[in-house]
């Protein structure tokens, strides 16, 4: 990791907020609407991280559903009704963001594959303030592409090598690598890596100390 972190960028689901409860509830209700058996919490968890379309396609494969647009529409309608009250921030998250802003860098961003509208409302509802947000609405910016991270670097006028991306999945790592930024693996989230990253955190509360150590 670089000796001076000038930009700190985050994934959303499984990194800043625990959105699994809301996503799973919407999946279960949507499958019930189609008279299909619900999937487990573990199955839903394994489908998170690559955006809505990936989630829908995995559920289609699991339950032999052929109508993509029908299931996608059902899911989004059901999710819209419940997600704000079922996407709590991880304990200590607000304090960590404040500490990073004060002692490491004020350049904080969220780069997520979740649609911008949902991500914006979750952040606002949970009182999480970041200076910049990129959603997954533009396919060119979706992870594992590094374009979203690069766009955030351009917004803050920073080099990717001076920035760190914190995420919980393989696509987060791939996006960070593609952009040329540093990476911290949020092992408490939803994803799994088949290798050991250079830096990992087991809770969001560990992050500020990890970043401060990188400044020594």
mmCIF file of C-alpha atoms in Angstrom:
data_model
loop_
_atom_site.group_PDB
_atom_site.id
_atom_site.type_symbol
_atom_site.label_atom_id
_atom_site.label_comp_id
_atom_site.label_asym_id
_atom_site.label_seq_id
_atom_site.Cartn_x
_atom_site.Cartn_y
_atom_site.Cartn_z
ATOM 1 C CA UNK A 1 0.000 0.000 0.000
ATOM 2 C CA UNK A 2 1.191 3.516 -0.721
ATOM 3 C CA UNK A 3 2.665 5.607 2.079
ATOM 4 C CA UNK A 4 0.064 8.301 1.614
ATOM 5 C CA UNK A 5 -3.594 7.524 1.011
ATOM 6 C CA UNK A 6 -5.302 10.457 -0.714
ATOM 7 C CA UNK A 7 -8.587 8.787 -1.672
ATOM 8 C CA UNK A 8 -10.626 6.188 0.191
ATOM 9 C CA UNK A 9 -13.323 4.442 -1.877
ATOM 10 C CA UNK A 10 -15.868 1.873 -0.733
ATOM 11 C CA UNK A 11 -18.114 -0.844 -2.033
ATOM 12 C CA UNK A 12 -21.611 -0.635 -0.505
ATOM 13 C CA UNK A 13 -23.310 -4.023 0.066
ATOM 14 C CA UNK A 14 -21.345 -6.108 2.535
ATOM 15 C CA UNK A 15 -18.829 -3.325 3.136
ATOM 16 C CA UNK A 16 -20.639 -0.247 4.462
ATOM 17 C CA UNK A 17 -24.111 -1.727 4.976
ATOM 18 C CA UNK A 18 -25.611 -5.149 5.617
ATOM 19 C CA UNK A 19 -28.127 -5.179 2.776
ATOM 20 C CA UNK A 20 -28.542 -8.960 2.740
ATOM 21 C CA UNK A 21 -31.746 -8.972 4.854
ATOM 22 C CA UNK A 22 -33.593 -6.688 2.433
ATOM 23 C CA UNK A 23 -32.322 -8.403 -0.695
ATOM 24 C CA UNK A 24 -33.255 -11.830 0.628
ATOM 25 C CA UNK A 25 -36.748 -10.744 1.660
ATOM 26 C CA UNK A 26 -37.370 -9.275 -1.800
ATOM 27 C CA UNK A 27 -36.082 -12.453 -3.476
ATOM 28 C CA UNK A 28 -38.339 -14.676 -1.347
ATOM 29 C CA UNK A 29 -41.433 -12.563 -1.999
ATOM 30 C CA UNK A 30 -40.687 -12.404 -5.734
ATOM 31 C CA UNK A 31 -40.369 -16.193 -5.950
ATOM 32 C CA UNK A 32 -43.612 -16.583 -4.012
ATOM 33 C CA UNK A 33 -45.270 -14.263 -6.536
ATOM 34 C CA UNK A 34 -44.271 -16.762 -9.207
ATOM 35 C CA UNK A 35 -45.303 -19.797 -7.114
ATOM 36 C CA UNK A 36 -41.681 -20.869 -6.826
ATOM 37 C CA UNK A 37 -39.855 -22.234 -3.810
ATOM 38 C CA UNK A 38 -37.855 -19.588 -1.935
ATOM 39 C CA UNK A 39 -34.079 -19.740 -1.906
ATOM 40 C CA UNK A 40 -32.047 -19.782 1.279
ATOM 41 C CA UNK A 41 -30.286 -16.845 2.879
ATOM 42 C CA UNK A 42 -26.964 -18.522 2.061
ATOM 43 C CA UNK A 43 -27.904 -18.837 -1.611
ATOM 44 C CA UNK A 44 -28.972 -15.199 -1.816
ATOM 45 C CA UNK A 45 -25.744 -14.116 -0.133
ATOM 46 C CA UNK A 46 -23.680 -15.921 -2.766
ATOM 47 C CA UNK A 47 -25.477 -13.997 -5.543
ATOM 48 C CA UNK A 48 -24.679 -10.509 -4.197
ATOM 49 C CA UNK A 49 -21.899 -8.290 -5.516
ATOM 50 C CA UNK A 50 -22.301 -8.275 -9.284
ATOM 51 C CA UNK A 51 -25.401 -6.109 -9.606
ATOM 52 C CA UNK A 52 -29.124 -6.717 -10.026
ATOM 53 C CA UNK A 53 -28.965 -8.500 -13.389
ATOM 54 C CA UNK A 54 -26.466 -11.066 -12.100
ATOM 55 C CA UNK A 55 -28.657 -11.703 -9.046
ATOM 56 C CA UNK A 56 -31.726 -12.233 -11.211
ATOM 57 C CA UNK A 57 -29.913 -14.594 -13.590
ATOM 58 C CA UNK A 58 -28.625 -16.719 -10.714
ATOM 59 C CA UNK A 59 -32.122 -17.002 -9.255
ATOM 60 C CA UNK A 60 -33.484 -17.919 -12.692
ATOM 61 C CA UNK A 61 -30.946 -20.724 -12.964
ATOM 62 C CA UNK A 62 -31.706 -21.927 -9.443
ATOM 63 C CA UNK A 63 -35.462 -22.064 -9.889
ATOM 64 C CA UNK A 64 -35.673 -22.725 -13.652
ATOM 65 C CA UNK A 65 -37.368 -19.419 -14.454
ATOM 66 C CA UNK A 66 -37.299 -18.264 -18.085
ATOM 67 C CA UNK A 67 -38.743 -14.736 -17.948
ATOM 68 C CA UNK A 68 -35.891 -12.403 -17.027
ATOM 69 C CA UNK A 69 -37.805 -9.122 -17.229
ATOM 70 C CA UNK A 70 -40.729 -10.515 -15.235
ATOM 71 C CA UNK A 71 -38.531 -11.639 -12.340
ATOM 72 C CA UNK A 72 -36.396 -8.499 -12.485
ATOM 73 C CA UNK A 73 -39.465 -6.255 -12.339
ATOM 74 C CA UNK A 74 -40.959 -8.235 -9.458
ATOM 75 C CA UNK A 75 -37.723 -8.108 -7.509
ATOM 76 C CA UNK A 76 -37.196 -4.364 -7.974
ATOM 77 C CA UNK A 77 -40.804 -3.591 -7.029
ATOM 78 C CA UNK A 78 -40.596 -5.755 -3.917
ATOM 79 C CA UNK A 79 -37.146 -4.481 -2.990
ATOM 80 C CA UNK A 80 -38.225 -0.867 -3.306
ATOM 81 C CA UNK A 81 -40.851 -1.434 -0.605
ATOM 82 C CA UNK A 82 -38.487 -2.827 2.023
ATOM 83 C CA UNK A 83 -34.841 -2.023 1.362
ATOM 84 C CA UNK A 84 -34.511 1.200 3.370
ATOM 85 C CA UNK A 85 -35.477 -0.496 6.623
ATOM 86 C CA UNK A 86 -33.482 -3.643 5.864
ATOM 87 C CA UNK A 87 -30.032 -2.275 4.925
ATOM 88 C CA UNK A 88 -28.456 -1.236 8.237
ATOM 89 C CA UNK A 89 -24.976 0.243 8.351
ATOM 90 C CA UNK A 90 -22.353 -1.875 10.049
ATOM 91 C CA UNK A 91 -21.680 -1.004 13.680
ATOM 92 C CA UNK A 92 -19.225 1.859 13.975
ATOM 93 C CA UNK A 93 -19.384 2.768 10.297
ATOM 94 C CA UNK A 94 -20.213 6.460 10.745
ATOM 95 C CA UNK A 95 -17.439 6.920 13.306
ATOM 96 C CA UNK A 96 -14.929 5.242 10.999
ATOM 97 C CA UNK A 97 -15.835 7.526 8.095
ATOM 98 C CA UNK A 98 -15.446 10.564 10.356
ATOM 99 C CA UNK A 99 -12.039 9.397 11.590
ATOM 100 C CA UNK A 100 -10.821 8.755 8.046
ATOM 101 C CA UNK A 101 -12.060 12.145 6.889
ATOM 102 C CA UNK A 102 -10.291 13.893 9.774
ATOM 103 C CA UNK A 103 -7.012 11.975 9.968
ATOM 104 C CA UNK A 104 -6.425 10.312 6.590
ATOM 105 C CA UNK A 105 -8.267 11.963 3.682
ATOM 106 C CA UNK A 106 -11.476 13.909 3.030
ATOM 107 C CA UNK A 107 -11.823 12.294 -0.399
ATOM 108 C CA UNK A 108 -14.375 9.558 0.294
ATOM 109 C CA UNK A 109 -16.475 7.818 -2.353
ATOM 110 C CA UNK A 110 -18.768 4.835 -2.772
ATOM 111 C CA UNK A 111 -18.502 2.796 -5.966
ATOM 112 C CA UNK A 112 -21.173 0.118 -6.158
ATOM 113 C CA UNK A 113 -22.931 -2.100 -8.678
ATOM 114 C CA UNK A 114 -26.235 -1.272 -6.998
ATOM 115 C CA UNK A 115 -28.386 1.196 -8.984
ATOM 116 C CA UNK A 116 -27.604 4.791 -8.026
ATOM 117 C CA UNK A 117 -31.113 5.586 -6.737
ATOM 118 C CA UNK A 118 -31.079 2.740 -4.228
ATOM 119 C CA UNK A 119 -27.496 3.377 -3.139
ATOM 120 C CA UNK A 120 -28.132 7.094 -2.645
ATOM 121 C CA UNK A 121 -31.207 6.517 -0.492
ATOM 122 C CA UNK A 122 -29.497 3.849 1.624
ATOM 123 C CA UNK A 123 -26.519 6.104 2.337
ATOM 124 C CA UNK A 124 -28.790 9.021 3.208
ATOM 125 C CA UNK A 125 -31.088 6.870 5.348
ATOM 126 C CA UNK A 126 -28.135 5.485 7.303
ATOM 127 C CA UNK A 127 -26.477 8.880 7.702
ATOM 128 C CA UNK A 128 -23.343 7.866 5.805
ATOM 129 C CA UNK A 129 -21.738 10.901 4.185
ATOM 130 C CA UNK A 130 -19.403 10.436 1.259
ATOM 131 C CA UNK A 131 -18.330 13.076 -1.216
ATOM 132 C CA UNK A 132 -19.006 11.046 -4.351
ATOM 133 C CA UNK A 133 -21.189 8.117 -5.396
ATOM 134 C CA UNK A 134 -21.094 5.943 -8.514
ATOM 135 C CA UNK A 135 -23.917 3.441 -9.030
ATOM 136 C CA UNK A 136 -24.144 0.483 -11.350
ATOM 137 C CA UNK A 137 -26.509 2.055 -13.881
ATOM 138 C CA UNK A 138 -23.809 2.477 -16.542
ATOM 139 C CA UNK A 139 -22.568 -0.967 -17.695
ATOM 140 C CA UNK A 140 -19.163 0.522 -18.513
ATOM 141 C CA UNK A 141 -18.629 1.487 -14.869
ATOM 142 C CA UNK A 142 -19.779 -1.767 -13.285
ATOM 143 C CA UNK A 143 -17.240 -3.877 -11.467
ATOM 144 C CA UNK A 144 -15.137 -5.874 -12.254
ATOM 145 C CA UNK A 145 -14.294 -2.989 -14.588
ATOM 146 C CA UNK A 146 -11.940 -0.509 -12.970
ATOM 147 C CA UNK A 147 -13.636 2.398 -14.766
ATOM 148 C CA UNK A 148 -15.704 3.425 -11.741
ATOM 149 C CA UNK A 149 -12.638 3.707 -9.531
ATOM 150 C CA UNK A 150 -10.798 5.625 -12.241
ATOM 151 C CA UNK A 151 -13.753 7.990 -12.618
ATOM 152 C CA UNK A 152 -13.701 8.654 -8.865
ATOM 153 C CA UNK A 153 -9.962 9.329 -9.059
ATOM 154 C CA UNK A 154 -10.607 11.828 -11.847
ATOM 155 C CA UNK A 155 -13.334 13.496 -9.781
ATOM 156 C CA UNK A 156 -10.874 14.099 -6.924
ATOM 157 C CA UNK A 157 -7.939 14.709 -9.321
ATOM 158 C CA UNK A 158 -5.968 11.802 -7.831
ATOM 159 C CA UNK A 159 -3.786 9.029 -9.152
ATOM 160 C CA UNK A 160 -5.201 5.499 -8.574
ATOM 161 C CA UNK A 161 -1.957 4.475 -6.853
ATOM 162 C CA UNK A 162 -2.687 7.023 -4.109
ATOM 163 C CA UNK A 163 -6.170 5.604 -3.499
ATOM 164 C CA UNK A 164 -7.514 2.537 -1.722
ATOM 165 C CA UNK A 165 -10.665 0.583 -2.494
ATOM 166 C CA UNK A 166 -12.398 -1.396 0.256
ATOM 167 C CA UNK A 167 -14.662 -4.245 -0.810
ATOM 168 C CA UNK A 168 -15.854 -7.719 0.110
ATOM 169 C CA UNK A 169 -15.874 -9.642 -3.168
ATOM 170 C CA UNK A 170 -13.756 -10.871 -6.047
ATOM 171 C CA UNK A 171 -15.207 -8.265 -8.418
ATOM 172 C CA UNK A 172 -14.100 -5.559 -5.971
ATOM 173 C CA UNK A 173 -10.557 -6.897 -6.026
ATOM 174 C CA UNK A 174 -10.626 -7.204 -9.816
ATOM 175 C CA UNK A 175 -11.889 -3.640 -10.216
ATOM 176 C CA UNK A 176 -9.226 -2.295 -7.893
ATOM 177 C CA UNK A 177 -6.501 -4.202 -9.718
ATOM 178 C CA UNK A 178 -7.779 -3.036 -13.110
ATOM 179 C CA UNK A 179 -7.772 0.575 -11.931
ATOM 180 C CA UNK A 180 -4.318 0.331 -10.360
ATOM 181 C CA UNK A 181 -5.483 1.253 -6.863
ATOM 182 C CA UNK A 182 -4.722 -0.338 -3.515
ATOM 183 C CA UNK A 183 -7.192 -2.848 -2.068
ATOM 184 C CA UNK A 184 -8.439 -3.813 1.386
ATOM 185 C CA UNK A 185 -10.591 -6.913 1.685
ATOM 186 C CA UNK A 186 -13.649 -6.632 3.953
ATOM 187 C CA UNK A 187 -13.711 -10.253 5.113
ATOM 188 C CA UNK A 188 -16.865 -9.672 7.180
ATOM 189 C CA UNK A 189 -18.936 -9.169 4.007
ATOM 190 C CA UNK A 190 -20.583 -11.535 1.542
ATOM 191 C CA UNK A 191 -17.807 -12.641 -0.774
ATOM 192 C CA UNK A 192 -14.948 -15.095 -0.598
ATOM 193 C CA UNK A 193 -11.477 -14.960 -2.121
ATOM 194 C CA UNK A 194 -9.412 -18.041 -2.911
ATOM 195 C CA UNK A 195 -6.234 -16.157 -2.062
ATOM 196 C CA UNK A 196 -5.001 -14.066 0.848
ATOM 197 C CA UNK A 197 -5.029 -10.321 0.056
ATOM 198 C CA UNK A 198 -2.252 -8.089 1.336
ATOM 199 C CA UNK A 199 -4.565 -6.270 3.731
ATOM 200 C CA UNK A 200 -7.842 -7.486 5.252
ATOM 201 C CA UNK A 201 -10.212 -6.217 7.914
ATOM 202 C CA UNK A 202 -12.604 -8.351 9.939
ATOM 203 C CA UNK A 203 -14.887 -5.443 10.836
ATOM 204 C CA UNK A 204 -15.357 -1.908 9.559
ATOM 205 C CA UNK A 205 -14.084 -0.590 12.895
ATOM 206 C CA UNK A 206 -10.566 -1.862 12.026
ATOM 207 C CA UNK A 207 -10.303 0.270 8.918
ATOM 208 C CA UNK A 208 -9.141 3.622 10.270
ATOM 209 C CA UNK A 209 -6.257 2.044 12.185
ATOM 210 C CA UNK A 210 -5.191 0.068 9.094
ATOM 211 C CA UNK A 211 -5.136 3.248 7.026
ATOM 212 C CA UNK A 212 -3.219 5.177 9.694
ATOM 213 C CA UNK A 213 -0.596 2.457 9.810
ATOM 214 C CA UNK A 214 -0.152 2.862 6.058
ATOM 215 C CA UNK A 215 0.830 6.494 6.631
ATOM 216 C CA UNK A 216 3.850 5.611 8.825
#
